[in-house]
């Protein structure tokens, strides 16, 4: 069930991954949320630094749990990505999170937390904006991204068209994802999602094509992968070749999909790009690969 988060609601801000370089990294993002009518509440450790991370994992997890158990907080935003969210997974109380459903909003490294929470609680999370990415270094959020995000906060998800057909067909299932590298780092842990009856949304950034190929091979060898219903490949940005004879990213995806009997599309409008849609992870969706259409059902 996707509930709207009305203007005037309190929203929590956490830093579950890398440390911010400066409070200015998210200053404009906080102002923008406030200008949209949301009341921003900062976690105690948002601006902390502990080696590369924003505080210790225990401090970061404490901020997250504080907001999950506060009934006045209606959504939780990750300030930035980078690395480190996976450290928090064994420190969270999933029983309490399950009893206090509210979306964790972010993407990139936030995928680790979103995957674990969706898998262990069935709560819906939003792969949407990331404050430092969308507002840092003087950037302004892309209008396409802002419109989709604000509609999501109102509980309205329009049909999303975009991409190119790889395998034809239609399928329904729960949506999971999104960052391929982070998701596959959870393989073999209790936080890795059961892939059966799921629609996968996958994207990545700043990788070599052979590493993407290796991650997809690992994905295909997961025990529940044979029950996947469909796959949506988003944007794979700044993907490099390690050797001139390596496959490019489209070749990697097409070859991966060629042995599958499920609908697949690529170049969907989500990923490490300025213009992206907000999507609800854990929600029931319908994929029509013939029309390159993703429809949010609940």
Short mmCIF file of the C-alpha atoms (twelve columns), coordinates in Angstrom:
data_MODEL
# 
_entry.id   MODEL 
# 
loop_
_atom_site.group_PDB 
_atom_site.id 
_atom_site.type_symbol 
_atom_site.label_atom_id 
_atom_site.label_alt_id 
_atom_site.label_comp_id 
_atom_site.label_asym_id 
_atom_site.label_seq_id 
_atom_site.Cartn_x 
_atom_site.Cartn_y 
_atom_site.Cartn_z 
_atom_site.pdbx_PDB_model_num 
ATOM 1   C CA . UNK A 1   0.000  0.000   0.000   1 
ATOM 2   C CA . UNK A 2   1.440  3.387   -1.049  1 
ATOM 3   C CA . UNK A 3   0.342  6.184   1.268   1 
ATOM 4   C CA . UNK A 4   0.695  9.865   0.396   1 
ATOM 5   C CA . UNK A 5   3.032  12.061  2.436   1 
ATOM 6   C CA . UNK A 6   1.168  15.357  2.599   1 
ATOM 7   C CA . UNK A 7   2.804  18.770  2.543   1 
ATOM 8   C CA . UNK A 8   3.408  19.876  6.103   1 
ATOM 9   C CA . UNK A 9   4.635  16.426  7.161   1 
ATOM 10  C CA . UNK A 10  7.861  16.036  9.099   1 
ATOM 11  C CA . UNK A 11  10.605 14.184  7.203   1 
ATOM 12  C CA . UNK A 12  13.858 12.866  8.653   1 
ATOM 13  C CA . UNK A 13  17.317 13.293  7.132   1 
ATOM 14  C CA . UNK A 14  20.014 10.663  7.726   1 
ATOM 15  C CA . UNK A 15  23.536 10.049  6.433   1 
ATOM 16  C CA . UNK A 16  23.808 6.254   6.245   1 
ATOM 17  C CA . UNK A 17  26.773 6.095   3.862   1 
ATOM 18  C CA . UNK A 18  29.773 8.297   3.107   1 
ATOM 19  C CA . UNK A 19  30.415 11.485  5.062   1 
ATOM 20  C CA . UNK A 20  29.429 14.817  3.592   1 
ATOM 21  C CA . UNK A 21  32.299 17.099  2.648   1 
ATOM 22  C CA . UNK A 22  30.425 20.075  4.056   1 
ATOM 23  C CA . UNK A 23  26.926 21.018  5.260   1 
ATOM 24  C CA . UNK A 24  26.633 22.994  2.027   1 
ATOM 25  C CA . UNK A 25  26.437 19.660  0.155   1 
ATOM 26  C CA . UNK A 26  22.781 19.308  1.150   1 
ATOM 27  C CA . UNK A 27  21.881 22.866  2.167   1 
ATOM 28  C CA . UNK A 28  20.013 23.635  -1.046  1 
ATOM 29  C CA . UNK A 29  18.275 20.267  -0.933  1 
ATOM 30  C CA . UNK A 30  16.990 20.910  2.583   1 
ATOM 31  C CA . UNK A 31  15.774 24.363  1.540   1 
ATOM 32  C CA . UNK A 32  14.019 22.852  -1.472  1 
ATOM 33  C CA . UNK A 33  12.200 20.269  0.654   1 
ATOM 34  C CA . UNK A 34  11.099 23.047  2.967   1 
ATOM 35  C CA . UNK A 35  9.957  25.162  0.016   1 
ATOM 36  C CA . UNK A 36  7.819  22.208  -1.073  1 
ATOM 37  C CA . UNK A 37  6.090  22.297  2.316   1 
ATOM 38  C CA . UNK A 38  7.923  19.553  4.213   1 
ATOM 39  C CA . UNK A 39  9.281  20.081  7.727   1 
ATOM 40  C CA . UNK A 40  12.869 18.850  7.825   1 
ATOM 41  C CA . UNK A 41  14.288 17.143  10.913  1 
ATOM 42  C CA . UNK A 42  18.018 16.358  10.887  1 
ATOM 43  C CA . UNK A 43  19.442 13.208  12.409  1 
ATOM 44  C CA . UNK A 44  21.997 13.745  15.166  1 
ATOM 45  C CA . UNK A 45  24.866 12.420  13.048  1 
ATOM 46  C CA . UNK A 46  24.094 13.804  9.575   1 
ATOM 47  C CA . UNK A 47  27.270 15.906  9.498   1 
ATOM 48  C CA . UNK A 48  29.525 13.540  11.462  1 
ATOM 49  C CA . UNK A 49  32.734 12.042  10.084  1 
ATOM 50  C CA . UNK A 50  34.288 8.728   11.044  1 
ATOM 51  C CA . UNK A 51  36.948 7.769   8.532   1 
ATOM 52  C CA . UNK A 52  35.055 7.854   5.225   1 
ATOM 53  C CA . UNK A 53  31.628 7.424   6.835   1 
ATOM 54  C CA . UNK A 54  29.156 9.835   8.415   1 
ATOM 55  C CA . UNK A 55  29.687 8.629   11.970  1 
ATOM 56  C CA . UNK A 56  30.071 5.087   13.192  1 
ATOM 57  C CA . UNK A 57  27.626 2.450   11.903  1 
ATOM 58  C CA . UNK A 58  26.047 2.409   15.361  1 
ATOM 59  C CA . UNK A 59  25.462 6.162   15.259  1 
ATOM 60  C CA . UNK A 60  24.072 6.012   11.739  1 
ATOM 61  C CA . UNK A 61  21.744 3.129   12.633  1 
ATOM 62  C CA . UNK A 62  20.569 5.002   15.726  1 
ATOM 63  C CA . UNK A 63  19.528 7.971   13.584  1 
ATOM 64  C CA . UNK A 64  17.646 5.698   11.206  1 
ATOM 65  C CA . UNK A 65  15.831 3.820   13.984  1 
ATOM 66  C CA . UNK A 66  14.978 7.081   15.735  1 
ATOM 67  C CA . UNK A 67  13.053 8.226   12.685  1 
ATOM 68  C CA . UNK A 68  11.396 4.871   12.040  1 
ATOM 69  C CA . UNK A 69  9.985  4.806   15.565  1 
ATOM 70  C CA . UNK A 70  8.919  8.483   15.623  1 
ATOM 71  C CA . UNK A 71  5.257  8.594   14.485  1 
ATOM 72  C CA . UNK A 72  5.583  12.243  13.468  1 
ATOM 73  C CA . UNK A 73  8.227  11.419  10.835  1 
ATOM 74  C CA . UNK A 74  6.455  10.341  7.639   1 
ATOM 75  C CA . UNK A 75  9.469  9.709   5.356   1 
ATOM 76  C CA . UNK A 76  13.243 9.362   5.694   1 
ATOM 77  C CA . UNK A 77  15.759 10.804  3.225   1 
ATOM 78  C CA . UNK A 78  19.337 9.661   2.682   1 
ATOM 79  C CA . UNK A 79  21.622 12.668  2.395   1 
ATOM 80  C CA . UNK A 80  24.175 11.030  0.149   1 
ATOM 81  C CA . UNK A 81  25.447 7.746   -1.262  1 
ATOM 82  C CA . UNK A 82  29.012 6.557   -1.629  1 
ATOM 83  C CA . UNK A 83  29.765 3.550   0.550   1 
ATOM 84  C CA . UNK A 84  28.915 2.153   3.964   1 
ATOM 85  C CA . UNK A 85  25.159 1.577   4.229   1 
ATOM 86  C CA . UNK A 86  25.693 -2.190  4.287   1 
ATOM 87  C CA . UNK A 87  27.367 -1.836  7.708   1 
ATOM 88  C CA . UNK A 88  24.025 -0.755  9.180   1 
ATOM 89  C CA . UNK A 89  22.013 -3.795  8.119   1 
ATOM 90  C CA . UNK A 90  22.711 -6.054  11.130  1 
ATOM 91  C CA . UNK A 91  22.178 -3.119  13.509  1 
ATOM 92  C CA . UNK A 92  18.558 -2.373  12.566  1 
ATOM 93  C CA . UNK A 93  15.424 -3.604  14.346  1 
ATOM 94  C CA . UNK A 94  13.355 -4.946  11.462  1 
ATOM 95  C CA . UNK A 95  10.402 -5.820  13.672  1 
ATOM 96  C CA . UNK A 96  10.051 -2.170  14.686  1 
ATOM 97  C CA . UNK A 97  10.613 -0.988  11.102  1 
ATOM 98  C CA . UNK A 98  7.887  -3.350  9.908   1 
ATOM 99  C CA . UNK A 99  5.467  -1.939  12.476  1 
ATOM 100 C CA . UNK A 100 6.250  1.650   11.446  1 
ATOM 101 C CA . UNK A 101 6.156  1.654   7.636   1 
ATOM 102 C CA . UNK A 102 7.460  4.779   5.946   1 
ATOM 103 C CA . UNK A 103 9.574  5.154   2.812   1 
ATOM 104 C CA . UNK A 104 13.351 5.382   2.947   1 
ATOM 105 C CA . UNK A 105 14.175 7.646   0.006   1 
ATOM 106 C CA . UNK A 106 17.439 7.600   -1.931  1 
ATOM 107 C CA . UNK A 107 19.368 5.544   -4.452  1 
ATOM 108 C CA . UNK A 108 22.941 4.426   -5.154  1 
ATOM 109 C CA . UNK A 109 24.432 3.094   -1.864  1 
ATOM 110 C CA . UNK A 110 20.992 3.444   -0.203  1 
ATOM 111 C CA . UNK A 111 20.099 0.337   -2.239  1 
ATOM 112 C CA . UNK A 112 21.630 -1.824  0.520   1 
ATOM 113 C CA . UNK A 113 19.203 -0.522  3.140   1 
ATOM 114 C CA . UNK A 114 16.240 -0.486  0.783   1 
ATOM 115 C CA . UNK A 115 16.879 -4.093  -0.248  1 
ATOM 116 C CA . UNK A 116 17.226 -5.279  3.333   1 
ATOM 117 C CA . UNK A 117 14.160 -3.399  4.553   1 
ATOM 118 C CA . UNK A 118 11.975 -4.499  1.641   1 
ATOM 119 C CA . UNK A 119 13.123 -8.107  2.020   1 
ATOM 120 C CA . UNK A 120 12.650 -8.381  5.786   1 
ATOM 121 C CA . UNK A 121 9.626  -6.127  6.363   1 
ATOM 122 C CA . UNK A 122 7.764  -5.765  3.016   1 
ATOM 123 C CA . UNK A 123 7.830  -1.998  3.563   1 
ATOM 124 C CA . UNK A 124 7.918  0.140   0.439   1 
ATOM 125 C CA . UNK A 125 10.962 2.373   -0.159  1 
ATOM 126 C CA . UNK A 126 11.384 5.053   -2.819  1 
ATOM 127 C CA . UNK A 127 14.282 5.008   -5.259  1 
ATOM 128 C CA . UNK A 128 14.138 8.698   -6.015  1 
ATOM 129 C CA . UNK A 129 16.172 11.750  -5.110  1 
ATOM 130 C CA . UNK A 130 19.460 11.886  -3.221  1 
ATOM 131 C CA . UNK A 131 20.125 15.247  -1.605  1 
ATOM 132 C CA . UNK A 132 23.839 15.640  -2.331  1 
ATOM 133 C CA . UNK A 133 23.577 14.186  -5.840  1 
ATOM 134 C CA . UNK A 134 20.641 16.361  -6.882  1 
ATOM 135 C CA . UNK A 135 21.573 19.584  -5.064  1 
ATOM 136 C CA . UNK A 136 25.309 19.499  -4.276  1 
ATOM 137 C CA . UNK A 137 27.891 21.873  -5.757  1 
ATOM 138 C CA . UNK A 138 25.292 24.436  -6.650  1 
ATOM 139 C CA . UNK A 139 23.199 22.071  -8.759  1 
ATOM 140 C CA . UNK A 140 19.464 22.466  -9.103  1 
ATOM 141 C CA . UNK A 141 17.229 19.429  -9.210  1 
ATOM 142 C CA . UNK A 142 16.174 18.529  -12.752 1 
ATOM 143 C CA . UNK A 143 12.506 19.478  -13.356 1 
ATOM 144 C CA . UNK A 144 11.758 15.958  -14.675 1 
ATOM 145 C CA . UNK A 145 13.161 14.455  -11.466 1 
ATOM 146 C CA . UNK A 146 11.389 16.959  -9.216  1 
ATOM 147 C CA . UNK A 147 7.991  16.439  -10.845 1 
ATOM 148 C CA . UNK A 148 8.178  12.658  -10.571 1 
ATOM 149 C CA . UNK A 149 9.373  12.806  -6.965  1 
ATOM 150 C CA . UNK A 150 6.658  15.213  -5.814  1 
ATOM 151 C CA . UNK A 151 3.984  13.079  -7.476  1 
ATOM 152 C CA . UNK A 152 5.374  10.077  -5.604  1 
ATOM 153 C CA . UNK A 153 5.159  11.958  -2.315  1 
ATOM 154 C CA . UNK A 154 1.491  12.538  -3.111  1 
ATOM 155 C CA . UNK A 155 1.050  8.795   -3.633  1 
ATOM 156 C CA . UNK A 156 0.611  9.217   -7.395  1 
ATOM 157 C CA . UNK A 157 2.811  7.171   -9.705  1 
ATOM 158 C CA . UNK A 158 2.216  7.692   -13.405 1 
ATOM 159 C CA . UNK A 159 2.927  5.034   -16.009 1 
ATOM 160 C CA . UNK A 160 6.608  5.283   -16.955 1 
ATOM 161 C CA . UNK A 161 7.495  4.969   -20.630 1 
ATOM 162 C CA . UNK A 162 11.069 4.751   -21.819 1 
ATOM 163 C CA . UNK A 163 13.895 2.577   -22.997 1 
ATOM 164 C CA . UNK A 164 14.302 -0.075  -25.663 1 
ATOM 165 C CA . UNK A 165 12.897 -3.572  -25.924 1 
ATOM 166 C CA . UNK A 166 15.403 -6.402  -25.494 1 
ATOM 167 C CA . UNK A 167 13.044 -9.325  -24.843 1 
ATOM 168 C CA . UNK A 168 9.360  -8.941  -25.634 1 
ATOM 169 C CA . UNK A 169 6.527  -9.881  -23.303 1 
ATOM 170 C CA . UNK A 170 4.603  -8.776  -20.234 1 
ATOM 171 C CA . UNK A 171 4.977  -9.631  -16.561 1 
ATOM 172 C CA . UNK A 172 3.811  -8.599  -13.102 1 
ATOM 173 C CA . UNK A 173 5.599  -8.729  -9.767  1 
ATOM 174 C CA . UNK A 174 7.097  -6.767  -6.907  1 
ATOM 175 C CA . UNK A 175 9.726  -4.232  -7.966  1 
ATOM 176 C CA . UNK A 176 13.196 -4.546  -6.422  1 
ATOM 177 C CA . UNK A 177 16.612 -3.041  -7.137  1 
ATOM 178 C CA . UNK A 178 18.314 -0.769  -7.969  1 
ATOM 179 C CA . UNK A 179 22.117 -0.366  -7.942  1 
ATOM 180 C CA . UNK A 180 23.551 -3.582  -9.355  1 
ATOM 181 C CA . UNK A 181 26.921 -3.443  -7.594  1 
ATOM 182 C CA . UNK A 182 25.413 -2.714  -4.179  1 
ATOM 183 C CA . UNK A 183 22.625 -5.249  -4.615  1 
ATOM 184 C CA . UNK A 184 25.008 -8.046  -5.568  1 
ATOM 185 C CA . UNK A 185 27.257 -7.229  -2.607  1 
ATOM 186 C CA . UNK A 186 24.389 -8.570  -0.453  1 
ATOM 187 C CA . UNK A 187 24.336 -11.988 -2.147  1 
ATOM 188 C CA . UNK A 188 24.548 -14.757 0.443   1 
ATOM 189 C CA . UNK A 189 23.368 -12.512 3.305   1 
ATOM 190 C CA . UNK A 190 19.912 -12.429 4.964   1 
ATOM 191 C CA . UNK A 191 19.331 -9.037  3.375   1 
ATOM 192 C CA . UNK A 192 19.511 -10.164 -0.240  1 
ATOM 193 C CA . UNK A 193 16.005 -10.257 -1.732  1 
ATOM 194 C CA . UNK A 194 14.212 -13.395 -2.804  1 
ATOM 195 C CA . UNK A 195 14.094 -12.909 -6.575  1 
ATOM 196 C CA . UNK A 196 11.067 -15.129 -7.162  1 
ATOM 197 C CA . UNK A 197 8.115  -13.297 -8.726  1 
ATOM 198 C CA . UNK A 198 10.029 -10.017 -8.831  1 
ATOM 199 C CA . UNK A 199 10.621 -7.372  -11.475 1 
ATOM 200 C CA . UNK A 200 14.256 -6.235  -11.227 1 
ATOM 201 C CA . UNK A 201 15.272 -2.617  -11.839 1 
ATOM 202 C CA . UNK A 202 19.044 -2.395  -12.254 1 
ATOM 203 C CA . UNK A 203 21.476 0.464   -12.915 1 
ATOM 204 C CA . UNK A 204 25.087 1.322   -12.213 1 
ATOM 205 C CA . UNK A 205 27.749 3.962   -12.672 1 
ATOM 206 C CA . UNK A 206 31.512 4.272   -13.114 1 
ATOM 207 C CA . UNK A 207 32.216 0.586   -13.742 1 
ATOM 208 C CA . UNK A 208 34.058 -1.440  -16.344 1 
ATOM 209 C CA . UNK A 209 31.888 -3.497  -18.653 1 
ATOM 210 C CA . UNK A 210 33.495 -6.809  -17.685 1 
ATOM 211 C CA . UNK A 211 32.614 -6.127  -14.029 1 
ATOM 212 C CA . UNK A 212 28.979 -5.539  -14.992 1 
ATOM 213 C CA . UNK A 213 29.090 -8.795  -16.932 1 
ATOM 214 C CA . UNK A 214 30.468 -10.607 -13.876 1 
ATOM 215 C CA . UNK A 215 27.802 -9.148  -11.587 1 
ATOM 216 C CA . UNK A 216 25.052 -10.186 -13.975 1 
ATOM 217 C CA . UNK A 217 26.502 -13.692 -14.135 1 
ATOM 218 C CA . UNK A 218 26.415 -13.829 -10.335 1 
ATOM 219 C CA . UNK A 219 22.826 -12.574 -10.423 1 
ATOM 220 C CA . UNK A 220 21.807 -15.275 -12.886 1 
ATOM 221 C CA . UNK A 221 23.324 -17.938 -10.619 1 
ATOM 222 C CA . UNK A 222 21.303 -16.933 -7.560  1 
ATOM 223 C CA . UNK A 223 19.008 -19.781 -6.421  1 
ATOM 224 C CA . UNK A 224 15.771 -17.826 -6.911  1 
ATOM 225 C CA . UNK A 225 16.690 -16.152 -10.206 1 
ATOM 226 C CA . UNK A 226 14.842 -18.751 -12.291 1 
ATOM 227 C CA . UNK A 227 11.588 -17.337 -10.894 1 
ATOM 228 C CA . UNK A 228 12.301 -13.710 -11.853 1 
ATOM 229 C CA . UNK A 229 9.364  -12.284 -13.819 1 
ATOM 230 C CA . UNK A 230 11.111 -9.494  -15.744 1 
ATOM 231 C CA . UNK A 231 14.096 -7.134  -15.809 1 
ATOM 232 C CA . UNK A 232 14.340 -3.390  -16.364 1 
ATOM 233 C CA . UNK A 233 17.838 -2.086  -17.030 1 
ATOM 234 C CA . UNK A 234 18.079 1.596   -16.244 1 
ATOM 235 C CA . UNK A 235 20.940 3.903   -17.109 1 
ATOM 236 C CA . UNK A 236 24.490 2.541   -16.946 1 
ATOM 237 C CA . UNK A 237 26.591 5.687   -16.978 1 
ATOM 238 C CA . UNK A 238 30.351 6.109   -17.369 1 
ATOM 239 C CA . UNK A 239 30.861 2.422   -18.174 1 
ATOM 240 C CA . UNK A 240 34.354 1.818   -19.553 1 
ATOM 241 C CA . UNK A 241 36.067 -0.968  -21.445 1 
ATOM 242 C CA . UNK A 242 39.011 -2.677  -19.770 1 
ATOM 243 C CA . UNK A 243 40.270 -3.999  -23.110 1 
ATOM 244 C CA . UNK A 244 39.427 -2.995  -26.703 1 
ATOM 245 C CA . UNK A 245 37.891 -6.434  -27.310 1 
ATOM 246 C CA . UNK A 246 35.532 -6.200  -24.321 1 
ATOM 247 C CA . UNK A 247 31.786 -5.967  -24.926 1 
ATOM 248 C CA . UNK A 248 30.175 -2.590  -24.421 1 
ATOM 249 C CA . UNK A 249 27.331 -2.278  -21.933 1 
ATOM 250 C CA . UNK A 250 24.568 -2.857  -24.503 1 
ATOM 251 C CA . UNK A 251 26.276 -6.009  -25.713 1 
ATOM 252 C CA . UNK A 252 26.633 -7.215  -22.119 1 
ATOM 253 C CA . UNK A 253 22.925 -6.658  -21.441 1 
ATOM 254 C CA . UNK A 254 21.772 -8.142  -24.745 1 
ATOM 255 C CA . UNK A 255 23.883 -11.266 -24.290 1 
ATOM 256 C CA . UNK A 256 22.662 -11.678 -20.706 1 
ATOM 257 C CA . UNK A 257 19.047 -11.362 -21.811 1 
ATOM 258 C CA . UNK A 258 19.427 -13.701 -24.796 1 
ATOM 259 C CA . UNK A 259 19.278 -16.808 -22.584 1 
ATOM 260 C CA . UNK A 260 16.296 -15.581 -20.571 1 
ATOM 261 C CA . UNK A 261 12.624 -16.198 -21.252 1 
ATOM 262 C CA . UNK A 262 11.310 -13.108 -19.490 1 
ATOM 263 C CA . UNK A 263 10.570 -9.582  -20.745 1 
ATOM 264 C CA . UNK A 264 13.573 -7.253  -20.626 1 
ATOM 265 C CA . UNK A 265 14.061 -3.586  -21.496 1 
ATOM 266 C CA . UNK A 266 17.135 -1.357  -21.249 1 
ATOM 267 C CA . UNK A 267 17.860 2.393   -21.134 1 
ATOM 268 C CA . UNK A 268 14.921 2.971   -18.779 1 
ATOM 269 C CA . UNK A 269 14.841 6.512   -17.266 1 
ATOM 270 C CA . UNK A 270 16.367 5.711   -13.889 1 
ATOM 271 C CA . UNK A 271 19.927 5.719   -12.588 1 
ATOM 272 C CA . UNK A 272 22.859 8.022   -11.926 1 
ATOM 273 C CA . UNK A 273 21.532 10.680  -14.273 1 
ATOM 274 C CA . UNK A 274 20.092 14.106  -13.593 1 
ATOM 275 C CA . UNK A 275 16.687 13.253  -15.067 1 
ATOM 276 C CA . UNK A 276 15.139 10.164  -13.491 1 
ATOM 277 C CA . UNK A 277 11.809 8.869   -12.280 1 
ATOM 278 C CA . UNK A 278 11.001 8.015   -8.669  1 
ATOM 279 C CA . UNK A 279 9.865  4.413   -8.297  1 
ATOM 280 C CA . UNK A 280 8.456  2.514   -5.283  1 
ATOM 281 C CA . UNK A 281 10.601 -0.492  -4.393  1 
ATOM 282 C CA . UNK A 282 8.486  -3.300  -3.015  1 
ATOM 283 C CA . UNK A 283 5.369  -2.176  -4.871  1 
ATOM 284 C CA . UNK A 284 3.458  -4.403  -7.300  1 
ATOM 285 C CA . UNK A 285 4.184  -3.367  -10.892 1 
ATOM 286 C CA . UNK A 286 3.427  -4.462  -14.441 1 
ATOM 287 C CA . UNK A 287 6.139  -4.508  -17.104 1 
ATOM 288 C CA . UNK A 288 5.166  -4.346  -20.756 1 
ATOM 289 C CA . UNK A 289 8.440  -4.784  -22.615 1 
ATOM 290 C CA . UNK A 290 6.778  -4.440  -26.025 1 
ATOM 291 C CA . UNK A 291 5.747  -0.881  -25.160 1 
ATOM 292 C CA . UNK A 292 8.675  -0.153  -22.811 1 
ATOM 293 C CA . UNK A 293 6.153  0.617   -20.094 1 
ATOM 294 C CA . UNK A 294 6.325  0.183   -16.328 1 
ATOM 295 C CA . UNK A 295 3.001  0.578   -14.564 1 
ATOM 296 C CA . UNK A 296 2.769  0.936   -10.784 1 
ATOM 297 C CA . UNK A 297 -0.197 -1.116  -9.573  1 
ATOM 298 C CA . UNK A 298 -0.336 -0.400  -5.824  1 
# 
